[in-house]
Amino acid sequence: MKKIFLTSSLFAVMALMLTSCLKDKGFDNQTYGINDPDTQPPGVGFPLGTKPQGFGLNVSAANQAVNGLVYVNLLSGVPASSDVKINLTNTTTTAVAAYNTANGLTGTGAVLALPTALYNVALSLTIPSGSRNVQVPINVTSTTSLDATRTYAVGFNLTSVDGGYKIADNMKNLFILFNIKNRLDGRYEIKGTALRFGDAALTGDVGTYEVDLETFGADAVQWKIGSAIYWGSQASQLPGGFEPLITVNPTTNLITNIRSVSGIYMTTPVVRTDIIGSTQRYDPVTKTLFFEFSYGGGPSSRLFSLRAKYLRPR
């Protein structure tokens, strides 16, 4: 999966771009931000605005309502005594450009602005009297035209608030990164068998257990790094680095490649036809992957024959 890697150094760069972080001298000295609501004017801000946020979108022609990200709250110990009206500005174009520049992202590695024709969000919000917050969804109307190998983003800025409230400088910008989940992405149930020649304890039936398969480009999924791959009877598991990356032909649904950083490979031809069938493949009707892989001494020595059945979105 082409993940959104937000490292600590990246956070630091973005924090500067989005007007610094919560704990610094300027904040502590009440130069900006809302440090002490008892002695400063009560404020508002994006609580998620102190660092970039990430979200995975499904490949779908239907609307996807992304909730909980465009969320504004009162930086006050008491609820609003009357309605608080807030206005936002869409800053996506400038925010994406600044993000790419700050992180040296160019070419196909650069983040793209989510096309405005594909989403909508309310830019006028109201925190009701007696409440402390308001949230509105980002409605993504379709993702079928988006590139699953790229990352997209939107940005918003808190521009005005009434009722004598102050906008916290370090919580006034919100930046959200989206990656596109392909059709294979999800939580799967794993069943099958494992062979470890000469080791009866680790040879035998596998499963059932669950694992996330994560988008890796348009036509592949990565067994979640760090997730267990069990030997027979769950007696033990492979070490890290053996997690399979599975590529599926989008037209034929045949699996064309399986690999990992530690050298696993797709068996050809199929060894356990009683489990896999005649071909290694994806069945789009049952949302099941049928696959085998080996390593080291080959399939007569090390062999995993597995069925991964889709359970739900991850």
Tab-separated table of C-alpha atoms in Angstrom:
chain	number	residue	atom	x	y	z
A	1	MET	CA	0.000	0.000	0.000
A	2	LYS	CA	1.207	3.413	-0.800
A	3	LYS	CA	0.862	4.678	2.721
A	4	ILE	CA	0.806	8.210	3.965
A	5	PHE	CA	4.009	8.276	5.952
A	6	LEU	CA	3.798	11.200	8.355
A	7	THR	CA	7.085	11.032	10.229
A	8	SER	CA	7.948	13.118	13.219
A	9	SER	CA	10.152	15.376	11.108
A	10	LEU	CA	7.384	15.803	8.579
A	11	PHE	CA	5.026	16.745	11.398
A	12	ALA	CA	7.527	19.341	12.507
A	13	VAL	CA	7.693	20.874	9.038
A	14	MET	CA	3.927	20.869	8.683
A	15	ALA	CA	3.488	22.283	12.149
A	16	LEU	CA	5.589	25.268	11.118
A	17	MET	CA	3.604	25.615	7.922
A	18	LEU	CA	0.344	25.462	9.864
A	19	THR	CA	1.504	28.071	12.400
A	20	SER	CA	3.503	26.102	14.936
A	21	CYS	CA	2.575	23.491	17.519
A	22	LEU	CA	0.773	23.646	20.814
A	23	LYS	CA	3.711	23.582	23.192
A	24	ASP	CA	6.165	26.358	22.472
A	25	LYS	CA	7.289	29.665	23.910
A	26	GLY	CA	4.839	31.783	21.935
A	27	PHE	CA	1.937	29.644	23.080
A	28	ASP	CA	3.080	29.536	26.684
A	29	ASN	CA	3.463	33.317	26.697
A	30	GLN	CA	-0.060	33.661	25.209
A	31	THR	CA	1.331	35.358	22.076
A	32	TYR	CA	-0.985	33.113	20.055
A	33	GLY	CA	-3.324	30.196	20.685
A	34	ILE	CA	-5.781	30.000	23.567
A	35	ASN	CA	-3.702	29.037	26.580
A	36	ASP	CA	-5.841	30.244	29.466
A	37	PRO	CA	-9.574	30.662	28.710
A	38	ASP	CA	-10.069	32.292	32.112
A	39	THR	CA	-7.827	35.269	31.280
A	40	GLN	CA	-7.975	35.381	27.461
A	41	PRO	CA	-10.975	35.771	25.148
A	42	PRO	CA	-12.574	32.351	24.587
A	43	GLY	CA	-11.443	30.833	21.326
A	44	VAL	CA	-12.235	28.350	18.585
A	45	GLY	CA	-10.021	26.057	16.560
A	46	PHE	CA	-9.589	22.823	14.635
A	47	PRO	CA	-8.423	20.325	17.304
A	48	LEU	CA	-7.035	18.213	14.420
A	49	GLY	CA	-5.279	21.201	12.903
A	50	THR	CA	-1.985	20.812	14.726
A	51	LYS	CA	-0.770	18.148	12.254
A	52	PRO	CA	-1.817	16.649	8.876
A	53	GLN	CA	-4.615	14.089	9.005
A	54	GLY	CA	-4.912	10.965	6.823
A	55	PHE	CA	-7.954	9.109	5.523
A	56	GLY	CA	-8.496	6.192	3.117
A	57	LEU	CA	-11.275	6.452	0.533
A	58	ASN	CA	-12.892	3.489	-1.169
A	59	VAL	CA	-13.041	3.230	-4.949
A	60	SER	CA	-16.701	4.025	-5.465
A	61	ALA	CA	-19.077	6.005	-7.668
A	62	ALA	CA	-21.301	6.575	-4.629
A	63	ASN	CA	-20.967	9.432	-2.173
A	64	GLN	CA	-18.644	8.870	0.796
A	65	ALA	CA	-19.278	11.107	3.795
A	66	VAL	CA	-16.014	11.657	5.670
A	67	ASN	CA	-16.979	12.618	9.205
A	68	GLY	CA	-15.015	13.793	12.213
A	69	LEU	CA	-12.264	15.729	10.416
A	70	VAL	CA	-13.835	19.129	9.704
A	71	TYR	CA	-14.469	19.570	13.413
A	72	VAL	CA	-14.350	22.902	15.249
A	73	ASN	CA	-14.582	23.262	19.009
A	74	LEU	CA	-14.650	25.975	21.639
A	75	LEU	CA	-11.403	26.400	23.526
A	76	SER	CA	-13.400	27.255	26.594
A	77	GLY	CA	-14.400	25.579	29.800
A	78	VAL	CA	-18.083	26.328	29.284
A	79	PRO	CA	-20.533	25.699	26.438
A	80	ALA	CA	-21.609	28.497	24.110
A	81	SER	CA	-24.218	30.779	25.654
A	82	SER	CA	-25.617	31.509	22.192
A	83	ASP	CA	-25.082	30.248	18.655
A	84	VAL	CA	-21.498	30.769	17.443
A	85	LYS	CA	-21.222	31.286	13.682
A	86	ILE	CA	-17.977	30.271	12.003
A	87	ASN	CA	-16.756	30.702	8.423
A	88	LEU	CA	-14.158	28.585	6.658
A	89	THR	CA	-12.152	29.164	3.494
A	90	ASN	CA	-11.021	26.394	1.172
A	91	THR	CA	-7.220	26.764	0.964
A	92	THR	CA	-6.505	23.493	-0.836
A	93	THR	CA	-4.455	24.903	-3.727
A	94	THR	CA	-2.018	26.899	-1.592
A	95	ALA	CA	-1.874	24.301	1.194
A	96	VAL	CA	-0.994	21.470	-1.211
A	97	ALA	CA	1.704	23.569	-2.881
A	98	ALA	CA	3.204	24.457	0.513
A	99	TYR	CA	3.100	20.831	1.654
A	100	ASN	CA	4.881	19.595	-1.473
A	101	THR	CA	7.523	22.310	-1.201
A	102	ALA	CA	8.117	21.726	2.501
A	103	ASN	CA	8.592	17.987	1.954
A	104	GLY	CA	10.438	18.069	-1.372
A	105	LEU	CA	7.683	16.157	-3.178
A	106	THR	CA	7.795	16.356	-6.964
A	107	GLY	CA	6.610	14.445	-10.019
A	108	THR	CA	4.498	11.378	-9.321
A	109	GLY	CA	5.466	11.603	-5.655
A	110	ALA	CA	3.786	14.966	-5.196
A	111	VAL	CA	0.446	15.288	-3.438
A	112	LEU	CA	-2.430	16.384	-5.688
A	113	ALA	CA	-5.315	18.659	-4.803
A	114	LEU	CA	-8.527	16.654	-4.586
A	115	PRO	CA	-10.521	17.913	-7.601
A	116	THR	CA	-13.177	20.370	-6.491
A	117	ALA	CA	-15.775	18.687	-8.721
A	118	LEU	CA	-15.478	15.517	-6.634
A	119	TYR	CA	-16.259	16.841	-3.160
A	120	ASN	CA	-18.227	19.400	-1.225
A	121	VAL	CA	-18.204	20.664	2.344
A	122	ALA	CA	-20.130	23.344	4.196
A	123	LEU	CA	-18.005	26.441	4.781
A	124	SER	CA	-20.461	28.134	7.153
A	125	LEU	CA	-20.792	26.340	10.497
A	126	THR	CA	-22.668	27.013	13.713
A	127	ILE	CA	-21.809	25.787	17.187
A	128	PRO	CA	-25.282	25.685	18.775
A	129	SER	CA	-26.054	27.380	22.041
A	130	GLY	CA	-25.293	24.991	24.877
A	131	SER	CA	-22.746	23.030	22.815
A	132	ARG	CA	-18.959	23.099	22.563
A	133	ASN	CA	-18.367	21.923	18.994
A	134	VAL	CA	-19.631	21.361	15.484
A	135	GLN	CA	-18.560	19.010	12.692
A	136	VAL	CA	-19.572	18.761	9.048
A	137	PRO	CA	-18.799	15.960	6.600
A	138	ILE	CA	-16.582	16.161	3.556
A	139	ASN	CA	-18.805	14.584	0.904
A	140	VAL	CA	-16.647	12.850	-1.695
A	141	THR	CA	-19.073	12.189	-4.523
A	142	SER	CA	-16.947	9.746	-6.545
A	143	THR	CA	-13.418	8.345	-6.559
A	144	THR	CA	-13.560	6.236	-9.729
A	145	SER	CA	-11.557	8.795	-11.714
A	146	LEU	CA	-8.799	9.114	-9.111
A	147	ASP	CA	-5.397	7.419	-9.343
A	148	ALA	CA	-4.894	4.807	-6.612
A	149	THR	CA	-1.133	5.331	-6.853
A	150	ARG	CA	-1.378	9.003	-5.845
A	151	THR	CA	-2.190	10.918	-2.672
A	152	TYR	CA	-4.765	13.720	-2.703
A	153	ALA	CA	-5.434	16.481	-0.200
A	154	VAL	CA	-7.762	19.271	0.884
A	155	GLY	CA	-7.099	22.245	3.126
A	156	PHE	CA	-9.311	24.629	5.076
A	157	ASN	CA	-8.777	27.775	7.095
A	158	LEU	CA	-10.853	29.274	9.920
A	159	THR	CA	-11.406	32.824	8.719
A	160	SER	CA	-14.031	34.371	10.996
A	161	VAL	CA	-16.076	33.755	14.120
A	162	ASP	CA	-18.640	35.903	15.871
A	163	GLY	CA	-19.624	36.347	19.521
A	164	GLY	CA	-16.297	37.794	20.617
A	165	TYR	CA	-14.453	34.528	20.155
A	166	LYS	CA	-10.839	34.438	19.011
A	167	ILE	CA	-9.444	32.062	16.377
A	168	ALA	CA	-6.450	30.179	17.776
A	169	ASP	CA	-3.561	30.860	15.374
A	170	ASN	CA	-2.093	27.400	15.858
A	171	MET	CA	-5.449	25.676	15.250
A	172	LYS	CA	-6.813	27.700	12.356
A	173	ASN	CA	-5.576	25.483	9.473
A	174	LEU	CA	-6.717	21.957	8.644
A	175	PHE	CA	-4.888	19.746	6.112
A	176	ILE	CA	-6.224	16.307	5.160
A	177	LEU	CA	-4.444	13.713	3.017
A	178	PHE	CA	-6.464	11.064	1.175
A	179	ASN	CA	-5.289	7.817	-0.345
A	180	ILE	CA	-7.540	5.712	-2.556
A	181	LYS	CA	-8.304	2.142	-1.531
A	182	ASN	CA	-8.460	-0.278	-4.437
A	183	ARG	CA	-11.124	-2.991	-4.814
A	184	LEU	CA	-8.985	-5.574	-2.962
A	185	ASP	CA	-8.428	-3.482	0.151
A	186	GLY	CA	-10.016	-4.716	3.378
A	187	ARG	CA	-10.082	-7.014	6.371
A	188	TYR	CA	-9.807	-10.705	5.420
A	189	GLU	CA	-10.254	-14.105	7.027
A	190	ILE	CA	-7.307	-16.440	6.399
A	191	LYS	CA	-7.596	-20.237	6.059
A	192	GLY	CA	-5.431	-22.884	4.404
A	193	THR	CA	-2.410	-25.048	5.113
A	194	ALA	CA	1.297	-24.672	5.751
A	195	LEU	CA	4.159	-27.064	5.046
A	196	ARG	CA	7.472	-27.012	6.848
A	197	PHE	CA	9.292	-30.151	5.785
A	198	GLY	CA	10.476	-32.289	8.673
A	199	ASP	CA	8.597	-30.222	11.236
A	200	ALA	CA	5.259	-31.868	12.053
A	201	ALA	CA	4.434	-29.282	14.726
A	202	LEU	CA	4.418	-26.429	12.196
A	203	THR	CA	2.849	-28.370	9.329
A	204	GLY	CA	-0.912	-28.562	8.934
A	205	ASP	CA	-4.070	-26.509	8.776
A	206	VAL	CA	-3.895	-22.739	9.094
A	207	GLY	CA	-6.657	-20.487	10.394
A	208	THR	CA	-8.925	-19.070	10.884
A	209	TYR	CA	-7.460	-15.679	11.688
A	210	GLU	CA	-7.880	-12.152	10.366
A	211	VAL	CA	-5.513	-9.736	8.656
A	212	ASP	CA	-5.671	-6.412	6.823
A	213	LEU	CA	-4.718	-6.372	3.140
A	214	GLU	CA	-3.808	-2.784	2.273
A	215	THR	CA	-3.879	-0.959	-1.048
A	216	PHE	CA	-0.551	-0.913	-2.881
A	217	GLY	CA	-1.217	0.952	-6.109
A	218	ALA	CA	-4.181	0.227	-8.346
A	219	ASP	CA	-4.028	-3.570	-8.555
A	220	ALA	CA	-2.131	-4.925	-5.551
A	221	VAL	CA	-2.551	-5.380	-1.825
A	222	GLN	CA	0.069	-5.652	0.881
A	223	TRP	CA	-0.441	-8.070	3.776
A	224	LYS	CA	-0.190	-5.544	6.592
A	225	ILE	CA	3.427	-5.185	7.633
A	226	GLY	CA	3.936	-6.609	11.105
A	227	SER	CA	0.846	-8.832	10.960
A	228	ALA	CA	1.229	-12.536	11.702
A	229	ILE	CA	1.607	-15.215	9.018
A	230	TYR	CA	1.000	-18.432	10.902
A	231	TRP	CA	2.386	-21.883	10.430
A	232	GLY	CA	0.093	-24.888	10.888
A	233	SER	CA	-2.145	-24.879	13.971
A	234	GLN	CA	-0.937	-21.331	14.722
A	235	ALA	CA	1.988	-22.964	16.530
A	236	SER	CA	4.373	-20.248	15.374
A	237	GLN	CA	4.659	-17.507	12.771
A	238	LEU	CA	7.039	-16.171	10.157
A	239	PRO	CA	9.282	-13.281	11.173
A	240	GLY	CA	8.719	-9.788	9.818
A	241	GLY	CA	9.578	-9.184	6.188
A	242	PHE	CA	7.701	-12.174	4.789
A	243	GLU	CA	4.358	-10.387	4.441
A	244	PRO	CA	3.189	-11.023	0.842
A	245	LEU	CA	2.513	-8.284	-1.673
A	246	ILE	CA	-0.128	-9.690	-4.023
A	247	THR	CA	-0.746	-8.296	-7.527
A	248	VAL	CA	-3.955	-9.091	-9.429
A	249	ASN	CA	-4.644	-8.554	-13.131
A	250	PRO	CA	-7.626	-6.141	-13.255
A	251	THR	CA	-9.074	-7.785	-16.366
A	252	THR	CA	-8.584	-11.524	-15.805
A	253	ASN	CA	-8.529	-11.443	-11.961
A	254	LEU	CA	-5.546	-13.813	-12.060
A	255	ILE	CA	-2.809	-13.241	-9.506
A	256	THR	CA	0.281	-12.338	-11.492
A	257	ASN	CA	2.880	-11.841	-8.801
A	258	ILE	CA	3.548	-12.467	-5.099
A	259	ARG	CA	6.698	-11.194	-3.438
A	260	SER	CA	8.125	-9.851	-0.190
A	261	VAL	CA	11.264	-8.115	0.986
A	262	SER	CA	12.462	-11.401	2.509
A	263	GLY	CA	12.168	-13.316	-0.747
A	264	ILE	CA	8.870	-15.170	-0.838
A	265	TYR	CA	7.584	-15.919	-4.332
A	266	MET	CA	4.457	-17.188	-6.028
A	267	THR	CA	4.420	-20.943	-6.720
A	268	THR	CA	3.910	-21.910	-10.355
A	269	PRO	CA	2.175	-24.202	-11.025
A	270	VAL	CA	-0.233	-24.518	-8.101
A	271	VAL	CA	0.849	-27.206	-5.616
A	272	ARG	CA	-2.269	-27.614	-3.445
A	273	THR	CA	-5.029	-27.660	-6.080
A	274	ASP	CA	-7.444	-29.003	-3.455
A	275	ILE	CA	-7.204	-25.628	-1.685
A	276	ILE	CA	-6.356	-23.150	-4.415
A	277	GLY	CA	-8.018	-24.735	-7.450
A	278	SER	CA	-6.385	-24.623	-10.848
A	279	THR	CA	-5.189	-21.010	-10.737
A	280	GLN	CA	-4.078	-18.391	-8.258
A	281	ARG	CA	-6.772	-15.772	-8.544
A	282	TYR	CA	-9.212	-13.273	-7.077
A	283	ASP	CA	-12.900	-14.176	-7.137
A	284	PRO	CA	-14.780	-10.840	-7.304
A	285	VAL	CA	-18.123	-12.513	-6.539
A	286	THR	CA	-17.074	-13.973	-3.175
A	287	LYS	CA	-14.236	-11.431	-2.737
A	288	THR	CA	-11.767	-14.225	-2.072
A	289	LEU	CA	-8.077	-14.475	-2.936
A	290	PHE	CA	-6.643	-17.947	-3.609
A	291	PHE	CA	-2.855	-17.992	-3.531
A	292	GLU	CA	0.334	-19.864	-2.650
A	293	PHE	CA	3.833	-18.759	-1.864
A	294	SER	CA	7.136	-20.322	-0.951
A	295	TYR	CA	10.698	-19.328	-0.083
A	296	GLY	CA	14.049	-20.856	0.827
A	297	GLY	CA	14.120	-24.490	-0.219
A	298	GLY	CA	11.027	-24.128	-2.394
A	299	PRO	CA	7.482	-25.535	-2.234
A	300	SER	CA	8.592	-29.050	-1.289
A	301	SER	CA	10.192	-27.550	1.820
A	302	ARG	CA	8.306	-24.323	2.655
A	303	LEU	CA	4.772	-23.764	1.360
A	304	PHE	CA	1.762	-21.668	2.326
A	305	SER	CA	-1.513	-22.412	0.498
A	306	LEU	CA	-4.094	-19.854	1.584
A	307	ARG	CA	-7.571	-18.520	0.988
A	308	ALA	CA	-8.247	-14.936	2.029
A	309	LYS	CA	-11.982	-14.136	2.193
A	310	TYR	CA	-13.095	-10.507	2.479
A	311	LEU	CA	-14.890	-9.679	5.730
A	312	ARG	CA	-15.318	-5.903	5.868
A	313	PRO	CA	-13.572	-2.604	5.229
A	314	ARG	CA	-10.530	-2.091	7.394
